[in-house]
Amino acid sequence: MADGDTGADRSEAARWFSSDVGPAAEGPWGWRLDVVTLLAVIGESSIAEHAQTITASIFCLFPRIVPAPQAFLKPSRPVRLPETTAKMTGVYSGVTLDTVGFFANIIHPLDELQPFAFKVLEISHTDRNNAGGIEAPQRSLTKKQSFFSRRSQNGSTPASPSRGFGLPRWAGPPSDDPDKTRLDTPTDAAFASGRDVEAGEPNQGITRRITMKEKIQDFAANPTLVNTSGRPAVPATLYSPLHILSVFSVVLTCSIIGFAARWQDGTAIIAVSLVALASSVVGWASWWRPILMNRSHTNTVPAGDVIIRTREGAFLLVKCTEEVARELYSGTEECEYHVSGRAYRVLMALGTCLLMISVILLGNCKWYTQIFIGCGYIVLNGVYWAMGLLPKKYFWDLSRYNIKDVTPKLAKNAHTTTSGDLREGVKSFTRTLWFAIRETKRTAWVNRSGAAPDTPQWRKWLAEAEQAAKDGNTSWPAVARKDEIMKMREDAEVNTSPVLPDDTPQRAFDAAEQAVPATQVQHWDRRPNDGTL
């Protein structure tokens, strides 16, 4: 309470909750909002979660107020996208990795898989004319050829079966023969070639025109694309919630500046302008686009099917070509920035200076302007926090890939109890492993991924499981047979099976060798130290 104030003309509430009252007091009861500077830097965890997604398009250059802009002020930038821990193995290639790529985890979030669940996905390129970075060659047509081509496309002249214009038909799942490579290419229509796109450039086919939405979306991710024929593999979607929020932030920033001009608050105008400029500077320094791995050679390689095992014992089988596998699974997802590392440090220093000056000025704004600024930051913090509840698929354009769930009906409920059979009807790691073997008809990936130990007992079980899968015996008692084989404690009993050689050396039984899985999925923090994603 100010000196000389008797308090006779003040209410009882004012005596309890008023601040110092004097001639310079602007707010009711002498309240001040110096804490507005704190509101400007609160919410770093929410911003850090979306920092890399925010800076993946040209929208990061918009001058606007952003909660906790210090979340972008990092000494270094990540060179790769974050990965998810899981055991991933190529069914035909045998490549084994301990992590799953960023975009692959967006397509099929591994956290959503229940323990001992089994799922089969089929992923292919939506536009096969631009699969794996190989574009179909455009053949120049004469006027006469162009005329008849337009007539055929308009339906005036029926197209011949060998050169139809219908949608492509796929060749289906891979052959069981390990020496044969799956031809995951159209059998007619879009391609006249019978070979895989990996073996060379495809022949002329139907090329879909890029829509205006895609052109704007690509320009937002990489403006230099207007002069090139390539497209970023997975750009941020044009109607991303973060893009909408960026536009809203620009409108809110202009409204605050206009409101400050109405109240003749020059300090607020300069403070908000510097905050908006700082966000553009740090956004420019962190502006990037994703670069996916593509094949550098066109030699024949095995099919790209991969199987993923989570720590909870769930299996995910992805049927795809080698191009898709290289982009999403076995390849590296790198970040290509628009400014160099030296320029990044200069821009970070400039953004830090602008932010410090703006924070000082925000504490000296007028009362009503501070109310407006404080409410703006509270709203933005709440919206950014709510963004964390949305799946990441809403922030990235995954239309490049066509995803189809082809899980067999017999294996859809692998994570539940399906019958009263206490062995085959109860969810277990062995039963789910059998479902995966039944679908792939191979067991080499089991040993490569460490899903089962390399012991005589398990080798016998795997051999019988592979034979049952190739014979199409869907009712093979996997769990019961495993229990029977595990009771063969002496190697001599196991070696009596025709699936194992008779000269297997004798060794003492060790129960620890029979534990599954043989290699556990190890959890560790894959999140970069700089707080991005």
XYZ file of C-alpha atoms in Angstrom, residues 24-364:
341
model
C 2.037 5.808 -11.830
C -0.209 2.769 -11.311
C -2.034 1.712 -14.473
C -3.814 -1.521 -13.648
C -6.734 -2.069 -11.295
C -5.623 -1.891 -7.653
C -2.119 -1.147 -8.864
C -1.529 -4.593 -10.400
C 1.470 -5.080 -12.753
C 2.067 -7.769 -15.354
C 5.854 -7.941 -15.383
C 5.463 -11.729 -15.447
C 4.445 -11.490 -19.123
C 8.127 -11.940 -19.930
C 7.922 -15.331 -18.218
C 4.870 -16.292 -20.261
C 6.898 -15.655 -23.408
C 9.431 -18.358 -22.511
C 7.138 -20.954 -20.903
C 6.213 -24.091 -22.878
C 9.617 -25.184 -24.129
C 8.754 -28.900 -23.974
C 5.708 -28.460 -26.227
C 7.659 -26.421 -28.765
C 10.646 -28.774 -28.695
C 8.324 -31.661 -29.605
C 7.258 -29.870 -32.790
C 10.460 -27.919 -33.501
C 11.678 -30.099 -36.355
C 8.236 -30.349 -37.934
C 7.758 -26.569 -37.706
C 11.025 -25.915 -39.522
C 10.331 -28.419 -42.325
C 8.541 -25.906 -44.565
C 8.653 -22.260 -45.606
C 6.040 -21.460 -42.964
C 8.850 -21.303 -40.412
C 9.970 -18.027 -42.020
C 6.720 -16.245 -41.163
C 7.318 -13.476 -38.596
C 5.155 -14.334 -35.620
C 5.226 -14.799 -31.878
C 6.063 -18.334 -30.778
C 5.982 -19.607 -27.186
C 9.414 -20.465 -25.810
C 11.425 -19.384 -28.874
C 14.564 -20.449 -27.003
C 13.617 -24.046 -27.899
C 15.002 -23.311 -31.372
C 18.259 -21.835 -30.066
C 20.499 -24.896 -30.121
C 24.259 -25.093 -30.618
C 23.912 -27.776 -33.304
C 21.318 -29.238 -35.632
C 20.359 -32.922 -35.920
C 21.658 -34.589 -39.055
C 19.186 -37.475 -38.957
C 15.571 -37.933 -38.044
C 14.818 -39.671 -34.731
C 14.313 -43.429 -34.782
C 12.293 -45.911 -32.754
C 13.914 -48.839 -30.994
C 12.877 -52.235 -32.370
C 14.531 -55.283 -33.946
C 14.098 -55.104 -37.722
C 15.273 -57.812 -40.143
C 14.997 -58.257 -43.887
C 13.141 -61.470 -44.666
C 15.106 -62.055 -47.878
C 18.109 -59.751 -47.498
C 18.945 -60.646 -43.890
C 19.810 -57.029 -43.023
C 19.272 -56.561 -39.277
C 18.923 -53.196 -37.551
C 18.043 -52.136 -34.024
C 15.877 -49.156 -34.979
C 12.940 -48.293 -37.234
C 12.912 -45.109 -39.305
C 10.952 -41.986 -38.443
C 8.461 -42.073 -41.320
C 8.014 -45.842 -41.049
C 6.941 -45.410 -37.436
C 4.443 -42.772 -38.549
C 2.916 -45.158 -41.087
C 2.618 -47.961 -38.521
C 3.145 -46.672 -34.947
C 4.846 -49.471 -33.047
C 3.499 -48.164 -29.742
C 0.001 -49.118 -30.881
C 0.875 -52.808 -31.282
C -0.409 -54.924 -28.422
C 1.909 -57.491 -26.770
C 2.197 -60.639 -28.939
C 0.233 -58.996 -31.740
C 0.830 -59.853 -35.404
C 0.158 -57.589 -38.366
C 0.939 -57.705 -42.075
C 1.119 -54.537 -44.184
C 1.684 -54.129 -47.897
C 3.403 -50.843 -48.770
C 4.021 -49.725 -52.331
C 4.631 -46.474 -54.168
C 1.476 -44.702 -55.201
C 3.109 -43.446 -58.403
C 5.267 -46.217 -59.836
C 6.506 -43.890 -62.601
C 8.587 -42.077 -59.967
C 9.475 -44.973 -57.690
C 12.822 -44.901 -56.016
C 13.829 -41.676 -57.723
C 13.643 -43.263 -61.216
C 11.329 -41.357 -63.487
C 9.718 -42.913 -66.522
C 11.297 -41.465 -69.690
C 8.965 -39.157 -71.552
C 8.774 -40.133 -75.234
C 8.199 -37.276 -77.649
C 5.201 -37.798 -79.935
C 4.565 -36.499 -83.413
C 1.410 -34.588 -84.186
C -0.159 -37.686 -85.735
C 0.784 -39.885 -82.777
C -0.419 -37.253 -80.339
C -3.798 -37.083 -82.102
C -4.369 -40.841 -81.947
C -3.081 -40.936 -78.384
C -5.683 -38.381 -77.317
C -8.398 -40.337 -79.105
C -7.388 -43.508 -77.281
C -7.369 -41.785 -73.905
C -10.755 -40.180 -74.534
C -12.244 -43.561 -75.272
C -12.989 -42.948 -78.960
C -10.630 -45.686 -80.026
C -10.492 -48.856 -77.912
C -7.035 -49.585 -76.558
C -5.501 -52.930 -77.286
C -5.066 -55.366 -74.380
C -1.294 -55.214 -74.620
C -1.240 -51.442 -74.420
C -4.194 -50.693 -72.225
C -4.613 -47.552 -70.184
C -6.145 -49.112 -67.086
C -4.717 -49.157 -63.612
C -1.716 -51.420 -62.917
C -2.159 -54.909 -61.583
C 0.451 -56.301 -59.196
C 2.134 -59.632 -59.468
C 1.346 -60.644 -55.870
C 3.454 -62.040 -53.021
C 7.004 -63.295 -53.506
C 7.744 -66.794 -54.637
C 8.930 -69.393 -52.168
C 11.912 -70.049 -54.392
C 14.840 -68.139 -52.850
C 16.531 -67.864 -56.259
C 13.621 -65.948 -57.742
C 13.098 -62.254 -57.183
C 9.565 -61.006 -56.753
C 8.341 -58.874 -59.614
C 6.350 -56.279 -57.767
C 5.571 -54.440 -60.951
C 2.409 -54.026 -63.012
C 1.614 -56.855 -65.385
C 0.115 -54.489 -67.924
C -1.224 -50.974 -68.384
C 1.153 -48.530 -66.707
C 4.255 -50.567 -67.644
C 4.881 -52.625 -70.725
C 8.001 -54.164 -69.195
C 7.887 -57.453 -67.306
C 10.958 -56.737 -65.207
C 11.262 -55.000 -61.871
C 11.899 -51.282 -61.717
C 15.076 -52.131 -59.811
C 16.552 -53.771 -62.914
C 16.448 -50.552 -64.931
C 14.268 -47.680 -66.011
C 10.617 -48.567 -66.649
C 9.037 -48.102 -70.010
C 6.696 -45.295 -70.845
C 3.457 -45.414 -68.879
C 0.715 -43.221 -67.519
C 2.149 -40.275 -65.594
C -0.167 -38.509 -63.175
C -0.062 -34.744 -63.271
C 0.985 -32.981 -60.106
C -1.980 -31.110 -58.655
C -1.892 -27.464 -57.593
C -2.057 -28.527 -53.936
C 1.039 -30.688 -54.398
C 2.879 -27.866 -56.161
C 2.170 -25.456 -53.309
C 3.038 -28.133 -50.779
C 6.358 -28.851 -52.488
C 7.171 -25.159 -52.701
C 6.528 -24.842 -48.976
C 8.983 -27.667 -48.302
C 11.601 -26.621 -50.833
C 11.066 -23.490 -52.963
C 13.929 -24.399 -55.322
C 11.803 -27.269 -56.641
C 10.016 -24.916 -59.030
C 13.053 -25.155 -61.317
C 13.680 -28.886 -61.005
C 11.812 -32.082 -61.821
C 12.307 -33.783 -58.457
C 10.057 -33.726 -55.429
C 10.874 -34.147 -51.747
C 9.970 -37.665 -50.723
C 7.870 -36.841 -47.664
C 7.145 -33.103 -47.336
C 5.084 -31.542 -44.599
C 1.449 -31.630 -45.646
C 0.028 -28.328 -46.808
C -2.907 -28.438 -44.406
C -0.781 -29.449 -41.452
C -2.182 -28.233 -38.108
C 1.170 -26.531 -37.505
C 0.847 -24.605 -40.773
C -2.624 -23.451 -39.800
C -1.322 -22.455 -36.386
C 1.546 -20.526 -38.002
C -0.913 -18.475 -40.044
C -2.998 -17.883 -36.910
C 0.141 -16.725 -35.071
C 0.885 -14.219 -37.835
C -2.638 -12.818 -37.567
C -2.340 -12.685 -33.773
C 1.011 -10.881 -33.996
C -0.403 -8.263 -36.373
C -3.397 -7.803 -34.057
C -1.147 -7.192 -31.050
C 0.905 -4.652 -32.977
C -2.267 -2.918 -34.143
C -3.665 -2.891 -30.613
C -0.388 -1.442 -29.289
C -0.505 1.286 -31.932
C -4.051 2.101 -30.869
C -2.835 2.599 -27.282
C 0.311 4.395 -28.459
C 2.573 1.804 -26.876
C 5.799 2.047 -28.880
C 7.619 -0.271 -26.507
C 5.155 -3.082 -27.194
C 5.372 -2.529 -30.945
C 9.161 -2.857 -30.892
C 9.097 -5.831 -28.475
C 6.577 -7.871 -30.465
C 8.287 -7.013 -33.737
C 11.637 -8.209 -32.402
C 10.090 -11.455 -31.124
C 8.517 -12.053 -34.542
C 11.785 -11.237 -36.293
C 13.690 -13.591 -33.980
C 11.329 -16.441 -34.865
C 11.958 -15.848 -38.569
C 15.734 -15.735 -38.076
C 15.931 -18.992 -36.086
C 13.416 -20.586 -38.448
C 15.616 -19.733 -41.412
C 18.645 -21.173 -39.632
C 16.824 -24.467 -38.908
C 14.916 -24.747 -42.204
C 15.382 -28.248 -43.634
C 13.834 -30.973 -45.746
C 13.977 -34.784 -45.445
C 16.229 -36.759 -47.758
C 15.448 -40.458 -48.083
C 17.866 -43.105 -49.264
C 17.503 -44.407 -52.804
C 19.302 -47.082 -54.772
C 22.477 -46.093 -56.580
C 22.594 -49.217 -58.770
C 20.008 -51.103 -60.786
C 21.297 -54.624 -60.231
C 18.906 -57.375 -59.197
C 18.440 -57.676 -55.440
C 16.148 -59.754 -53.190
C 12.676 -58.522 -52.326
C 12.530 -55.832 -49.660
C 10.147 -57.483 -47.150
C 11.059 -56.687 -43.549
C 9.788 -58.000 -40.246
C 9.850 -55.933 -37.076
C 9.828 -57.291 -33.518
C 8.999 -55.071 -30.571
C 10.135 -55.529 -26.998
C 6.600 -56.629 -26.068
C 6.815 -59.613 -28.430
C 4.701 -58.207 -31.269
C 5.641 -58.904 -34.906
C 4.970 -56.636 -37.886
C 5.578 -57.965 -41.392
C 5.904 -55.355 -44.140
C 5.706 -56.565 -47.732
C 7.372 -54.047 -50.027
C 9.855 -53.583 -52.834
C 13.523 -52.844 -52.277
C 12.924 -49.164 -53.159
C 10.376 -48.802 -50.380
C 12.555 -50.729 -47.949
C 15.540 -48.526 -48.746
C 13.513 -45.352 -48.205
C 11.683 -46.299 -45.021
C 13.621 -49.080 -43.298
C 17.176 -50.012 -44.254
C 18.237 -46.566 -45.474
C 19.035 -43.454 -43.465
C 16.690 -40.481 -43.256
C 18.866 -37.394 -43.355
C 18.158 -33.703 -42.894
C 19.235 -31.331 -45.670
C 19.392 -27.743 -44.427
C 19.073 -24.623 -46.521
C 21.898 -22.761 -44.741
C 25.424 -23.906 -43.924
C 26.684 -24.741 -40.461
C 28.628 -21.476 -40.138
C 25.631 -19.413 -41.205
C 23.520 -21.368 -38.720
C 25.684 -20.247 -35.796
C 25.608 -16.621 -36.964
C 21.814 -16.676 -37.262
C 21.489 -18.353 -33.848
C 23.595 -15.575 -32.283
C 21.464 -12.932 -33.981
C 18.246 -14.625 -32.861
C 19.519 -14.843 -29.273
C 20.292 -11.117 -29.183
C 16.889 -10.227 -30.611
C 15.156 -12.456 -28.076
C 17.001 -10.970 -25.084
C 16.183 -7.409 -26.149
C 12.534 -8.255 -26.755
C 12.169 -9.903 -23.331
C 13.446 -6.728 -21.658
C 11.034 -4.575 -23.650
C 8.061 -6.843 -22.944
C 8.403 -6.108 -19.230
C 8.012 -2.388 -19.921
